[in-house]
Coordinates of C-alpha atoms in Angstrom, one line a residue:
M1 CA 93.0 113.8 88.8
T2 CA 94.1 110.7 90.2
Y3 CA 96.1 108.1 87.8
V4 CA 96.1 103.7 88.7
A5 CA 98.4 101.2 88.2
G6 CA 96.8 97.8 88.5
M7 CA 97.4 94.6 88.3
V8 CA 96.4 91.0 89.1
A9 CA 98.8 88.1 89.7
A10 CA 99.0 84.5 90.5
V11 CA 100.7 83.8 94.0
P12 CA 101.3 80.1 95.0
A13 CA 99.0 79.7 98.8
A14 CA 102.8 78.8 100.2
D15 CA 104.1 81.9 99.7
K16 CA 101.6 85.0 101.6
E17 CA 103.8 85.9 104.0
K18 CA 106.7 85.9 101.6
M19 CA 104.5 87.7 99.3
L20 CA 103.4 90.1 102.1
A21 CA 107.2 91.1 103.1
H22 CA 108.2 91.9 99.4
A23 CA 105.0 94.1 99.4
Q24 CA 105.9 95.5 102.3
G25 CA 109.5 96.5 100.9
A26 CA 108.5 97.8 97.7
A27 CA 105.6 99.4 99.2
K28 CA 107.7 102.0 101.1
L29 CA 110.2 102.4 98.3
I30 CA 107.6 103.5 95.6
L31 CA 105.8 105.5 98.0
E32 CA 109.1 107.5 98.5
F33 CA 109.3 107.1 94.6
G34 CA 105.7 109.2 94.4
A35 CA 103.3 107.4 94.9
T36 CA 100.3 108.4 96.6
R37 CA 98.9 105.0 97.4
V38 CA 99.8 101.2 97.1
T39 CA 97.3 98.4 98.3
D40 CA 97.6 94.5 97.2
C41 CA 94.8 92.3 98.2
W42 CA 95.1 87.9 99.2
G43 CA 92.4 86.6 97.1
D44 CA 89.3 85.5 99.5
D45 CA 86.1 85.4 97.5
V46 CA 87.3 85.0 93.9
P47 CA 84.5 83.1 91.8
E48 CA 85.7 81.1 88.9
G49 CA 83.3 82.6 85.9
K50 CA 82.1 80.7 82.8
V51 CA 83.3 82.3 80.2
T52 CA 86.0 84.3 81.8
D53 CA 87.3 85.2 85.3
F54 CA 90.7 85.9 87.0
F55 CA 92.1 82.6 87.3
R56 CA 91.6 82.2 83.7
A57 CA 93.4 85.9 82.9
V58 CA 96.7 85.6 84.5
K59 CA 96.6 81.4 84.4
A60 CA 96.2 80.7 87.9
E61 CA 97.0 76.6 89.1
K62 CA 95.4 74.9 91.2
D63 CA 97.6 76.2 94.1
E64 CA 98.0 79.8 93.6
V65 CA 95.9 82.5 94.9
I66 CA 95.3 86.4 92.6
L67 CA 96.9 89.3 94.3
F68 CA 94.5 92.7 93.3
S69 CA 97.3 95.5 93.7
W70 CA 97.1 98.5 92.6
I71 CA 99.4 102.1 93.4
E72 CA 98.1 105.4 93.1
F73 CA 99.9 108.9 91.9
S74 CA 98.8 112.6 91.9
S75 CA 99.2 112.2 88.1
R76 CA 100.4 110.5 84.8
A77 CA 103.2 111.9 84.9
V78 CA 104.7 111.4 88.4
Y79 CA 102.9 107.2 87.5
E80 CA 106.0 107.3 84.6
Q81 CA 108.4 109.8 87.1
V82 CA 108.0 106.7 89.9
F83 CA 108.4 103.9 87.4
E84 CA 111.2 105.4 85.9
K85 CA 112.5 105.2 89.6
M86 CA 111.7 101.6 90.2
M87 CA 113.3 100.7 86.8
S88 CA 116.7 102.1 88.2
D89 CA 116.9 102.6 91.9
P90 CA 119.4 99.1 92.7
R91 CA 117.3 99.0 96.1
M92 CA 114.6 97.6 94.5
A93 CA 116.3 94.4 93.2
E94 CA 117.7 94.2 96.5
L95 CA 113.9 93.2 97.4
G96 CA 114.5 89.8 95.0
D97 CA 112.6 87.9 92.6
M98 CA 108.7 88.2 92.9
P99 CA 107.1 85.0 94.7
F100 CA 104.8 84.8 92.1
D101 CA 105.3 83.8 88.2
G102 CA 105.8 87.8 86.8
K103 CA 105.4 86.4 82.7
R104 CA 101.7 85.5 83.9
M105 CA 101.0 89.2 85.8
I106 CA 98.9 91.6 84.1
F107 CA 99.0 95.0 84.7
G108 CA 98.0 98.7 83.1
G109 CA 97.9 102.2 83.9
F110 CA 94.4 103.6 84.1
D111 CA 93.0 107.7 83.8
V112 CA 90.1 108.1 87.1
L113 CA 87.1 107.4 85.7
L114 CA 84.7 107.4 89.0
D115 CA 86.0 108.1 92.8
T116 CA 83.7 107.5 95.3
S117 CA 83.9 107.3 98.8
A118 CA 80.7 107.1 101.7

């Protein structure tokens, strides 16, 4: 069954193109390392909640947009192998710093509970 790593971050709105370039470079390597799909989504209709929301989760500032991303793997074992390669491959470091505050990013690994398509 598929395994998914998900991430939410707050990115300065002015850095959308910088984020896209960084994501494209990282995706190329992540796919080479063994992921089956990499998806990065730029917030378009992200409402502010009354109790909690994406903005609060990552302490987004007024000029930041929510980035919602996920990476798919064929298994948790492959996920672990890919992340090991990401941490040790010098090409990842060559991508430079992420164009957002990584300390406010939230992420995790998930077993797929349901996967449907039309």
